[in-house]
Coordinates of C-alpha atoms and ligand atoms in Angstrom, one line a residue:
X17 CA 102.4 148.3 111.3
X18 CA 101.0 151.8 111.2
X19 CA 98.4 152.4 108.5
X20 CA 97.2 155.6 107.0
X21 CA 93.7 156.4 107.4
X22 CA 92.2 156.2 103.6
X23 CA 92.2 153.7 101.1
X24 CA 95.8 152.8 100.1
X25 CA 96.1 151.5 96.0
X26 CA 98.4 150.6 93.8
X27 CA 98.2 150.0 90.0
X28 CA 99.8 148.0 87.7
X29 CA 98.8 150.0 84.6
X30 CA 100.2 146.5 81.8
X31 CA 100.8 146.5 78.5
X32 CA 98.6 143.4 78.4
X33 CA 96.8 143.2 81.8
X34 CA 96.4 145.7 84.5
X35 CA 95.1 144.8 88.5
X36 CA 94.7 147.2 91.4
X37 CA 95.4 146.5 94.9
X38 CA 95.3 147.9 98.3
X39 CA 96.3 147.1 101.6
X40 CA 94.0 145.2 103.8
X41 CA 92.9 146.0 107.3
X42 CA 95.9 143.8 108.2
X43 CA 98.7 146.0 105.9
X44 CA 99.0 143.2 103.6
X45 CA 98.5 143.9 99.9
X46 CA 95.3 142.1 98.3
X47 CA 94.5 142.7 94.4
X48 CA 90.9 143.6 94.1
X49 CA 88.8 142.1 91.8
X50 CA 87.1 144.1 88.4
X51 CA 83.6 143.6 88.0
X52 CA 83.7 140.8 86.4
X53 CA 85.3 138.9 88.9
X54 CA 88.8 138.6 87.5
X55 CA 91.7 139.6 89.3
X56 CA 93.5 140.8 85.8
X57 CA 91.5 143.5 83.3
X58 CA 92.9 142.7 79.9
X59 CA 93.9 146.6 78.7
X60 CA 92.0 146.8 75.6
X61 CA 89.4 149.2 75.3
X62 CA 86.7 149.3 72.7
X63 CA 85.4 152.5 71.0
X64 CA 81.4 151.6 70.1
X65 CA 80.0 155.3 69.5
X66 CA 79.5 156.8 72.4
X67 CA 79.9 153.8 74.2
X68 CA 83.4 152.8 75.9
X69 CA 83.9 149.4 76.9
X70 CA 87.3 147.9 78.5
X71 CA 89.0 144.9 79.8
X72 CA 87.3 141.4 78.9
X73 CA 84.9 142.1 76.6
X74 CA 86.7 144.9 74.1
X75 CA 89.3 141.8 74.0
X76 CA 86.9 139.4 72.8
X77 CA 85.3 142.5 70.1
X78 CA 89.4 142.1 68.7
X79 CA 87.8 139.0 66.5
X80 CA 84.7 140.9 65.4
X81 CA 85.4 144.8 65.2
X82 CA 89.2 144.8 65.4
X83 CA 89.0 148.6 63.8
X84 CA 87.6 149.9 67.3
X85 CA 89.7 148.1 69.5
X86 CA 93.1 149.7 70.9
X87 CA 95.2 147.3 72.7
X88 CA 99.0 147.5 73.7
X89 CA 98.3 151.0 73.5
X90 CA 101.0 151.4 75.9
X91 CA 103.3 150.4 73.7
X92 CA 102.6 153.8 71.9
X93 CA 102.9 155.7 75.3
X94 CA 104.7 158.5 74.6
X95 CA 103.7 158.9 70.2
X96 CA 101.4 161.5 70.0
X97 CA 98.8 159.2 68.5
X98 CA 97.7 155.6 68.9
X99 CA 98.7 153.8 66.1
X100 CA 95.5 153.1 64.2
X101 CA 92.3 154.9 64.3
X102 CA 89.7 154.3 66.8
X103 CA 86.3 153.9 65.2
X104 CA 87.4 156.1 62.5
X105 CA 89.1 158.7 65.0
X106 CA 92.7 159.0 66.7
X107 CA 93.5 158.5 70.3
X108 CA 96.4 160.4 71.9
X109 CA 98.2 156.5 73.5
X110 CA 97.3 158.4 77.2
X111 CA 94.1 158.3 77.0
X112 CA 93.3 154.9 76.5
X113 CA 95.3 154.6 79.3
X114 CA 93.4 157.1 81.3
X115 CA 90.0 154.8 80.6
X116 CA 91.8 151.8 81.7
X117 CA 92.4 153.3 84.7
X118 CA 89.1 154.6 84.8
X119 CA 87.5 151.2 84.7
X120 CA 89.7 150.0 87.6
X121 CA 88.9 152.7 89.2
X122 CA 84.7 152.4 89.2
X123 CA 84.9 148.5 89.8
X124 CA 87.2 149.4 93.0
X125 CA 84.8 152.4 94.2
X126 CA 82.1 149.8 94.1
X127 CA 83.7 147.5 96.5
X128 CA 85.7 150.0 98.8
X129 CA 84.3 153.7 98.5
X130 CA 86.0 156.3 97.3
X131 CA 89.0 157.1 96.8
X132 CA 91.6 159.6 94.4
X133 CA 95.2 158.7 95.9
X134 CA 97.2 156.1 93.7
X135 CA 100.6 155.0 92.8
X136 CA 100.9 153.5 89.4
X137 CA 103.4 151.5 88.1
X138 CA 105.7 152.1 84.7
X139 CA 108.4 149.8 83.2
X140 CA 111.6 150.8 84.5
X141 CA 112.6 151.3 81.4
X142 CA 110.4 154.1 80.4
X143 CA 111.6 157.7 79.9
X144 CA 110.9 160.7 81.0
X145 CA 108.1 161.6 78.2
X146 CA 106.4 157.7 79.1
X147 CA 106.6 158.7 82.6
X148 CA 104.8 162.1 82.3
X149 CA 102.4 160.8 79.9
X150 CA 101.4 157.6 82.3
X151 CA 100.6 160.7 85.2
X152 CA 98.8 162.3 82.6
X153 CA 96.6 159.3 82.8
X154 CA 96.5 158.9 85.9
X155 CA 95.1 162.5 86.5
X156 CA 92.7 162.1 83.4
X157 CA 90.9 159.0 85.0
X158 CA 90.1 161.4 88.2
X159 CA 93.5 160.5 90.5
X160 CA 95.9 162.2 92.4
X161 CA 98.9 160.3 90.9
X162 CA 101.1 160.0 94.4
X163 CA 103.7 158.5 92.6
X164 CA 105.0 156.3 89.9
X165 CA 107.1 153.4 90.3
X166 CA 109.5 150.8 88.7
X167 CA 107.7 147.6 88.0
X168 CA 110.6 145.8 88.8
X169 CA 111.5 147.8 91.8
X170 CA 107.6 147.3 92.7
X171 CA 107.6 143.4 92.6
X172 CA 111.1 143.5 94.6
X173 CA 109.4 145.6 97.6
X174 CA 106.3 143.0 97.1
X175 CA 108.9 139.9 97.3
X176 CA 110.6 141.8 100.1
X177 CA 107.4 142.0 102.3
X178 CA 106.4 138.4 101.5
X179 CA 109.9 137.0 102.6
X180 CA 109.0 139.5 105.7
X181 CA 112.5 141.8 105.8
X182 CA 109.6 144.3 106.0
X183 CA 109.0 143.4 109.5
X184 CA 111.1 145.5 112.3
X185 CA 113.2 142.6 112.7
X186 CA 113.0 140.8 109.6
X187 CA 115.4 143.0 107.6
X188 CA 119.0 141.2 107.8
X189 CA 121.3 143.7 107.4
X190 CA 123.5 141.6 104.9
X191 CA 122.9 142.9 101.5
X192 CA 121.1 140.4 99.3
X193 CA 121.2 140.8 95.1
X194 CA 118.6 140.1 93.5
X195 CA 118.0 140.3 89.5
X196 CA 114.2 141.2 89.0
X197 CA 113.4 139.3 85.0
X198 CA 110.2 140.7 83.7
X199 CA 109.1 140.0 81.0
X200 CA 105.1 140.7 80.3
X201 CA 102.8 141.4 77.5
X202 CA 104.7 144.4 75.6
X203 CA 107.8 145.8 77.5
X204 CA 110.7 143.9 78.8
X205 CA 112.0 145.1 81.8
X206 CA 115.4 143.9 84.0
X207 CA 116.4 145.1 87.3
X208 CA 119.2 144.7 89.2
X209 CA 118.3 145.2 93.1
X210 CA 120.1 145.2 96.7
X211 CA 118.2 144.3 99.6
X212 CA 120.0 145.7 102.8
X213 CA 117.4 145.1 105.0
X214 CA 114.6 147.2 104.8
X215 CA 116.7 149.1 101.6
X216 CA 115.5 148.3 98.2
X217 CA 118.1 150.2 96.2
X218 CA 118.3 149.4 92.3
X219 CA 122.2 149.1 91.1
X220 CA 121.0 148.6 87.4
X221 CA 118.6 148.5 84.9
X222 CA 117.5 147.9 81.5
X223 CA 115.1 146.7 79.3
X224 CA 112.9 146.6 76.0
X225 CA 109.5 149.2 75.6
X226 CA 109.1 147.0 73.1
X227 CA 109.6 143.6 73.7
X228 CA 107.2 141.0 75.3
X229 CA 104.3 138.0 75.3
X230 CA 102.7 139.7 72.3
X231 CA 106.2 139.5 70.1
X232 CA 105.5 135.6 70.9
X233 CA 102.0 135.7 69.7
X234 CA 102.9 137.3 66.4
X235 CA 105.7 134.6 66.0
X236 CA 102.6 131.9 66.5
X237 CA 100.7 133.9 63.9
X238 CA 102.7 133.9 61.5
X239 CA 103.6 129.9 62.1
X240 CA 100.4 129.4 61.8
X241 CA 99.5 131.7 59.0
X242 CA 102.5 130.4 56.8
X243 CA 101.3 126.8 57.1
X244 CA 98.0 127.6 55.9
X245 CA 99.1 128.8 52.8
X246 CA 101.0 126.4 52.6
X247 CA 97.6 124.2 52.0
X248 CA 96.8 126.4 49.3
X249 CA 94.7 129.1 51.4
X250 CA 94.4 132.6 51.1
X251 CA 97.2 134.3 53.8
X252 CA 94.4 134.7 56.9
X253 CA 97.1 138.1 58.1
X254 CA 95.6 140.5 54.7
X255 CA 92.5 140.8 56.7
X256 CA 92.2 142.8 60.0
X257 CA 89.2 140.2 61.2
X258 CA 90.9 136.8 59.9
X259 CA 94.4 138.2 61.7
X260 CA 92.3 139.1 65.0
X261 CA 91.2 135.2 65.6
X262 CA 93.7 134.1 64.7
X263 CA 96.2 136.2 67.1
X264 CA 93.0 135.3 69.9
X265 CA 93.9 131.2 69.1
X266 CA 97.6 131.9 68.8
X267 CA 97.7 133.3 72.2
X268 CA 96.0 131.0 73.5
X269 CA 97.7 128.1 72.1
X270 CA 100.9 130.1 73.9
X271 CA 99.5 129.3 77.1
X272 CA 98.7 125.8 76.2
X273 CA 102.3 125.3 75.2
X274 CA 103.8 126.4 78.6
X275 CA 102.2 123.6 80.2
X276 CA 102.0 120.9 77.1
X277 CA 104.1 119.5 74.4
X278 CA 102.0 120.3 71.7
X279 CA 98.7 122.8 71.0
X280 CA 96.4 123.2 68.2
X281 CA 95.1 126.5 66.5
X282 CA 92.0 126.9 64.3
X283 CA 92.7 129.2 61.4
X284 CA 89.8 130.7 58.9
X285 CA 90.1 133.1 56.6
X286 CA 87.5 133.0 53.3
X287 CA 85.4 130.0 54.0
X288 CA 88.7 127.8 54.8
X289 CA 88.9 126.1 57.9
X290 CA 92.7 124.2 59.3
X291 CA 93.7 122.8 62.5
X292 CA 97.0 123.7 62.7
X293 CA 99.2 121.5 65.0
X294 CA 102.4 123.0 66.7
X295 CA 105.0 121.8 69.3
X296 CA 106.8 123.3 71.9
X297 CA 110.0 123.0 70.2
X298 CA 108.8 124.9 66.9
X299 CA 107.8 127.4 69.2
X300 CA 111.1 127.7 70.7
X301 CA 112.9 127.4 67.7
X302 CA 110.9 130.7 66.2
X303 CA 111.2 132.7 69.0
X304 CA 114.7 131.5 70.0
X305 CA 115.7 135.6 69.0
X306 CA 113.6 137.1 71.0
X307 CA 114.7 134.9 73.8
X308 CA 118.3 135.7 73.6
X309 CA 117.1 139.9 73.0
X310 CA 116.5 139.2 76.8
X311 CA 119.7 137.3 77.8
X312 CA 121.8 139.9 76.4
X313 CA 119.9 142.8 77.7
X314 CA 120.1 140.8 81.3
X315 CA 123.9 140.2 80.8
X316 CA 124.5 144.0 80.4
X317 CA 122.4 145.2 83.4
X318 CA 124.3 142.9 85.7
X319 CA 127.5 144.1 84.1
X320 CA 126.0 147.4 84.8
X321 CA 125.7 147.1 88.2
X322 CA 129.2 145.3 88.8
X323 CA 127.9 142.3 89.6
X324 CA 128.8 138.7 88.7
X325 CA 126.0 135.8 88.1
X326 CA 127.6 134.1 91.7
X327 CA 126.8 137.8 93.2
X328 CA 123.4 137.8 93.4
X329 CA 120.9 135.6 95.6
X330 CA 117.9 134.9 93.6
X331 CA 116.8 135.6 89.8
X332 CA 113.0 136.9 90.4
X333 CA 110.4 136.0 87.8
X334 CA 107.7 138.9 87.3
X335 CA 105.1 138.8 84.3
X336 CA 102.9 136.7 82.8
X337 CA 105.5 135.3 79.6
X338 CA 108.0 134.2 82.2
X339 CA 105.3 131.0 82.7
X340 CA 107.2 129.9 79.4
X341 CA 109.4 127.1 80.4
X342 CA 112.0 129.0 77.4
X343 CA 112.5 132.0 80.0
X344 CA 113.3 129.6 83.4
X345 CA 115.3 127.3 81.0
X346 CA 117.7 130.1 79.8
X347 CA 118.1 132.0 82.9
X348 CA 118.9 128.2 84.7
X349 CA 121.6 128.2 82.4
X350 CA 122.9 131.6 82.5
X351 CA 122.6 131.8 86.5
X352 CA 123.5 128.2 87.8
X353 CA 120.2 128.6 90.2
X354 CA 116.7 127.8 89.4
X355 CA 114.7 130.9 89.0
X356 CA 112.2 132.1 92.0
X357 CA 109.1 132.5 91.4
X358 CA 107.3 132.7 95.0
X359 CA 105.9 136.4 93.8
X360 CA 102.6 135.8 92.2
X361 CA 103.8 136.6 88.8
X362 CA 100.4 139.0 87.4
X363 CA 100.2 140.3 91.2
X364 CA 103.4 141.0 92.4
X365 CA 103.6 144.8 90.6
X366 CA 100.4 146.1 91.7
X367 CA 101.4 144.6 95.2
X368 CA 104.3 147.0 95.5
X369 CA 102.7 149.6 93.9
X370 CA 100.1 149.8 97.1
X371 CA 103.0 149.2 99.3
X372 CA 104.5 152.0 97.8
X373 CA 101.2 154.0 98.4
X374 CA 101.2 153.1 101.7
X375 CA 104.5 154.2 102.3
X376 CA 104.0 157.7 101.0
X377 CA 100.6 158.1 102.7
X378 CA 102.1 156.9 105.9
X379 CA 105.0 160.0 105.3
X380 CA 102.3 162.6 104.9
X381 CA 100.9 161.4 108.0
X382 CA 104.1 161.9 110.1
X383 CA 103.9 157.7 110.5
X384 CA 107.6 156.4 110.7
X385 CA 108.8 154.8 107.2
X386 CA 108.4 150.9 107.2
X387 CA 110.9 150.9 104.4
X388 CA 112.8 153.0 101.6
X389 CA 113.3 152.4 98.3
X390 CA 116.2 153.9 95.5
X391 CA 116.2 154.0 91.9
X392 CA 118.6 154.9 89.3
X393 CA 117.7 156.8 86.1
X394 CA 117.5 153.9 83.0
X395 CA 118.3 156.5 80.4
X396 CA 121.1 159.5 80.0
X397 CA 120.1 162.6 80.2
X398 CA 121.5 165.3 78.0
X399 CA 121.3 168.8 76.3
X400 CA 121.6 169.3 72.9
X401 CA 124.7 171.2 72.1
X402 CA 126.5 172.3 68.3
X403 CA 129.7 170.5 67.3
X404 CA 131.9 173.7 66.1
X405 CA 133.3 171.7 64.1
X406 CA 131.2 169.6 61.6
X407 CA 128.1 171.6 62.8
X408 CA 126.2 168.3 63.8
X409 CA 123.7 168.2 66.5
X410 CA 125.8 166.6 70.0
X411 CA 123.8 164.9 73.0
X412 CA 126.4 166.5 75.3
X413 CA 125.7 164.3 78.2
X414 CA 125.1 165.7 81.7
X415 CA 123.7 162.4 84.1
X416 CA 124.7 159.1 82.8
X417 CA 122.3 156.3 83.0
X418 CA 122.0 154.2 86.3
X419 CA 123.1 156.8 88.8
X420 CA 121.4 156.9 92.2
X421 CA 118.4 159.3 92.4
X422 CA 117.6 162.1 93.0
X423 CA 120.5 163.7 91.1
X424 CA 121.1 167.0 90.2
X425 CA 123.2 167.7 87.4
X426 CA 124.7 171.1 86.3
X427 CA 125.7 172.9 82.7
X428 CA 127.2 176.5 82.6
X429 CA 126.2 178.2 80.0
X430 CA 127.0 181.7 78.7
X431 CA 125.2 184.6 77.4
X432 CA 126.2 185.2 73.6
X433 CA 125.3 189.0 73.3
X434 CA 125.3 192.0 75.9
X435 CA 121.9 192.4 77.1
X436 CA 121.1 189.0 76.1
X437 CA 117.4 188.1 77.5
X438 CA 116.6 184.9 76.7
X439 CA 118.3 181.4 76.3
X440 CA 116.9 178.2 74.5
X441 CA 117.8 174.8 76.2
X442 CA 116.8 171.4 74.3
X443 CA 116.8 168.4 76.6
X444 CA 117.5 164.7 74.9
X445 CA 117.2 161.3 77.0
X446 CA 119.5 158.6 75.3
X447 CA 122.9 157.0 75.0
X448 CA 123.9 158.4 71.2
X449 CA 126.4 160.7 70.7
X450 CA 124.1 161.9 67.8
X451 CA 121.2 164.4 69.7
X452 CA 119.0 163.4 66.6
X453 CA 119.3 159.4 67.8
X454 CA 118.0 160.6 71.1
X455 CA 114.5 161.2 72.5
X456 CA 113.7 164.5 72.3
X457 CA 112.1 165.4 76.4
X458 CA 111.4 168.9 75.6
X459 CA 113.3 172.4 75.4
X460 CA 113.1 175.0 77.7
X461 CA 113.9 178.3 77.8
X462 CA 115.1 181.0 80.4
X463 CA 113.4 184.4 79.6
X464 CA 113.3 187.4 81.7
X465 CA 116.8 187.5 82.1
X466 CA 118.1 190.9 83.8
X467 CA 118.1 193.8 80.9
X468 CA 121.5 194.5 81.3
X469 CA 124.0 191.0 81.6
X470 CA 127.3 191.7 79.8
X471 CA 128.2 188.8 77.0
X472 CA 129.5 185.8 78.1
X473 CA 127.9 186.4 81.4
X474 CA 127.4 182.8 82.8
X475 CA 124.3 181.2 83.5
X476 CA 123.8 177.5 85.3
X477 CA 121.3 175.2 83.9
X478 CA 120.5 172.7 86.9
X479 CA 118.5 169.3 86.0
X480 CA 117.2 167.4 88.9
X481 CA 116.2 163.5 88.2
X482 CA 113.3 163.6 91.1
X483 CA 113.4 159.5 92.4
X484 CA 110.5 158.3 90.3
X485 CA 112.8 159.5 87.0
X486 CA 110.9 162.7 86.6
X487 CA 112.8 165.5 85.6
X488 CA 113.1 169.2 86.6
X489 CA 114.9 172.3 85.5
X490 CA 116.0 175.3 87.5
X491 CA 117.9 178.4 85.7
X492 CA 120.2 180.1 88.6
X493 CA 122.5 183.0 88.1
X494 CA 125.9 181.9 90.0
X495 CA 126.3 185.5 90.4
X496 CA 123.3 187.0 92.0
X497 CA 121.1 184.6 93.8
X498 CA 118.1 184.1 91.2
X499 CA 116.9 180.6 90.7
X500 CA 114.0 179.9 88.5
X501 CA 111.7 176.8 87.8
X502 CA 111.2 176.3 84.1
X503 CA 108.6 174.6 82.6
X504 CA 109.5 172.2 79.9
X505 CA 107.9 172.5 76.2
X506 CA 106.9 169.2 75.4
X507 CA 107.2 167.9 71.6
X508 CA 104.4 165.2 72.5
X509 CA 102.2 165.3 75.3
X510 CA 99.1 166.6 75.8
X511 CA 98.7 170.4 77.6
X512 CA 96.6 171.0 80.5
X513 CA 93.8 172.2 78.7
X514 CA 93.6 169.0 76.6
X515 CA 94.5 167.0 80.0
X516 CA 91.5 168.9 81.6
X517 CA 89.0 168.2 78.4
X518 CA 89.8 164.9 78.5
X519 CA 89.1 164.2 82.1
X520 CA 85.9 165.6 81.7
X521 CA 84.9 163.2 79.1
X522 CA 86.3 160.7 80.7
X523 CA 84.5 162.1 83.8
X524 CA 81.0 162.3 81.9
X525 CA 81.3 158.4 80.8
X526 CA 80.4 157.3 83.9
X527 CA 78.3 159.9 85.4
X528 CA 76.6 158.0 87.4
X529 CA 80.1 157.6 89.8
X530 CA 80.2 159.4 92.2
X531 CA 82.7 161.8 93.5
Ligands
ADP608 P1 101.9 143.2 81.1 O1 102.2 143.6 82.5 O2 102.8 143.6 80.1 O3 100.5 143.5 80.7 P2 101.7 140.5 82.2 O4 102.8 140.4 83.1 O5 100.3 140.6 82.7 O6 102.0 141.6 81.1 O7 101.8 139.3 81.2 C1 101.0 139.2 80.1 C2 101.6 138.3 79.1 O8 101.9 137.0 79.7 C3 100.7 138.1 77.9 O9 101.5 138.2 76.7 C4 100.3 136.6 78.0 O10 100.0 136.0 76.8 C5 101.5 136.0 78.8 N1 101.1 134.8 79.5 C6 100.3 134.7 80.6 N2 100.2 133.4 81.0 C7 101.0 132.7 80.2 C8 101.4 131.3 80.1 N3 100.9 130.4 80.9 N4 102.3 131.0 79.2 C9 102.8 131.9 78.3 N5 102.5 133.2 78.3 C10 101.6 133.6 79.3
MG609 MG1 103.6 143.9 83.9

């Protein structure tokens, strides 16, 4: 295989944990290790003054300073604040993102040189705000963000290249289905992909931003927290540093339980101390919703993409909470086949994510394309229009979710008034009819019109899904040949000023990186 020239990495920016990889002298993808020698940074970040520490040991501070530490912040990817204050001050979600990133990116400099040029992975069920805010991130911590991709769609090319239909020959031609289950830290995410050789195209997808492990470790917590009032104890949950060791055991039981009938968790909470004893089966039997919040959702995205259960060729595990013998159980059932789980569960995404890298990189060196990958957009797209007749706000739906991108989609509009100059365009992502159920993306508006347009002279609004589910407008004039880029306003979301202060403090935490 043809390499490009400079480093080649992918990241798997989790909810929970996030790797980098990049391909080896030999184009395979490795996952580089964090300066701690772990292959997985836990994404928690700790706020000590000036100080900012993340991965390992801002997850252990959870149990002593739980105040200063942010994780699952990208659960709040795309709020305009993280949802608790950071050492007494608040945190746009991004940027704890962006110093994840960083950190990844100065324990990978160390070993490799380096390097700006990354692809970064996002749940494929994020929108288009989660999606601009994650490259906001990205170009925070220093990178030129290449390009984002699925995580599903990412462990599919990294299963792909393992079972080598990467290879010139390897690729049967014969479309195989596969249904990508992943189910991580925070965010639930289900895939429906065909592989037609060297073709990963996506049919389907679905998912949960907010839906994963840590769901399970609160279900644990509160178990556990329940029975030790039930002894006559204080409720260990009313305090922030109590609740914090006791989520650290919980989760940690969690594991346990995956491979064992039964674990033990150690509660305190004002001077009491309880060993608190808990099976498998009341495990299951608490989070038995949760569970079935993923059946359904994976029931609908095969519907979705027209498939049948007998249709597809494998049921791919991805992320870490699919270890729970719950998750391989149910989908046994609901498939008839035993789930596959050759991809290195935690590596898998950031695996693909460097393939993906590689494949761009390889494009902008004029290097043929060892394979191609298309997506579908995992949310409608629409603009917000009035109902003439009740006066209620519509989402007047322009793209339907899961169509094949890039798509372009078009909405004639009129001028109201002669001499008209400006028009004012709101843009909602969602499936409600009601625009106010919706996310709002942003509005934009056509200004500079020509001084003299008669009324009801029509204007086309054209929206173009780019593959990576990031959206563009362009204003034409059917009737002359003007075309204009608009920017969109952004509700949330930081401006490029902010963007650019932020790198630099970023920047100036770890001056002593070169670049
Ligand atoms: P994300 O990409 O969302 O950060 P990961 O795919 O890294 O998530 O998975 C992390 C989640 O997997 C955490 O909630 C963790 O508790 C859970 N997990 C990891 N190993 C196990 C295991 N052996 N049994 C149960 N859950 C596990
Ligand atoms: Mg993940």
């Amino acid at each position: 295989m043809t390499r490009p020239s400079i480093p080649v990495i992918g990241i798997d920016l989790g909810t929970t944990f996030s790797a980098l990889a990049r391909i080896d002298d030999h184009g395979r993808p490795i996952t580089l290790v964090n300066a701690e020698g772990d292959l997985l940074t836990p994404s928690a970040v700790l706020f000590d003054g000036e100080d900012v520490v993340v991965g390992k040991e801002a997850l252990k501070a959870i149990a002593t300073e739980a105040d200063r530490v942010a994780e699952c912040s990208k659960r709040d990817v795309g709020h305009r604040v993280y949802h608790k204050l950071l050492d007494g001050k608040q945190y746009p979600p991004e940027v704890i993102e962006a110093l994840i990133l960083n950190k990844l990116r100065i324990d990978a400099v160390k070993q490799i040189g380096p390097f700006t040029k990354v692809v970064i992975t996002v749940p494929a069920y994020f929108d288009e705000v989660r999606r601009k805010a994650t490259q906001d991130s990205g170009y925070m911590a220093g990178f030129e963000v290449l390009d984002i991709i699925n995580e599903p769609t990412a462990a599919a090319v990294s299963f792909g290249f393992q079972q080598g239909y990467l290879d010139k020959e390897g690729g049967s031609p014969a479309p195989r289905n596969i249904l990508v289950y992943d189910l991580g830290g925070g965010t639930f995410d289900v895939t429906v992909m065909q592989i037609r050789g060297t073709e990963f195209n996506a049919l389907a997808t679905d998912g949960d931003v907010r839906l994963g492990g840590y769901d399970w470790d609160q279900r644990l917590v509160d178990l556990a927290a329940e029975r030790f009032t039930g002894l006559g104890h204080a409720d260990p949950r009313e305090d922030p540093l109590s609740a914090g060791k006791l989520w650290r055991e919980c989760e940690d039981a969690k594991r346990t339980l995956s491979a064992r009938r039964k674990a033990s968790v150690v509660c305190h909470h004002r001077g009491a101390s309880e060993r608190i004893e808990i099976t498998r089966q009341q495990f299951e039997e608490a989070t038995q919703d949760l569970l079935d919040r993923t059946r359904f959702t994976a029931v609908q995205a095969l519907r979705a993409a027209g498939l049948q259960w007998n249709d597809l060729e494998r049921v791919l595990l991805v992320g870490g909470s699919t270890r729970m013998p719950m998750v391989r159980d149910m989908l046994r059932r609901l498939s008839g086949m035993e789930p596959d789980d050759s991809v290195a569960a935690d590596e898998a995404v950031a695996h693909g994510a460097a393939l993906h890298a590689s494949l761009i990189l390889a494009h902008q060196e004029g290097l043929p394309p060892m394979f191609k990958i298309r997506n579908v957009n995992s949310h409608s797209l629409g603009v917000v229009g009035l109902d003439p007749l009740t006066g209620r706000r519509r989402n007047g739906i322009l793209i339907p979710r899961n169509t094949r991108l890039p798509v372009t989609g078009k909405r004639a509009f009129k001028t109201q008034k002669a001499g008209q100059r400006s028009i004012r365009i709101e843009i909602v992502e969602g499936e409600s009819p009601s625009a106010d159920d919706c996310t709002p993306i942003g509005r934009c508006s056509v200004r500079n019109l020509p001084p003299d347009l008669p009324a009801q002279y029509p204007i086309e609004i054209l929206f173009h899904y780019k593959p990576n589910g990031r959206l563009k407008v362009r204003v034409t004039l059917p009737e002359t040949d003007r075309r204009v880029d608009t920017e969109i306003v952004r509700e949330t979301g930081l401006d490029k000023d902010r963007l650019d202060g932020w790198r630099k403090y970023i920047r100036g935490l770890s001056p002593t990186d070169q670049r």
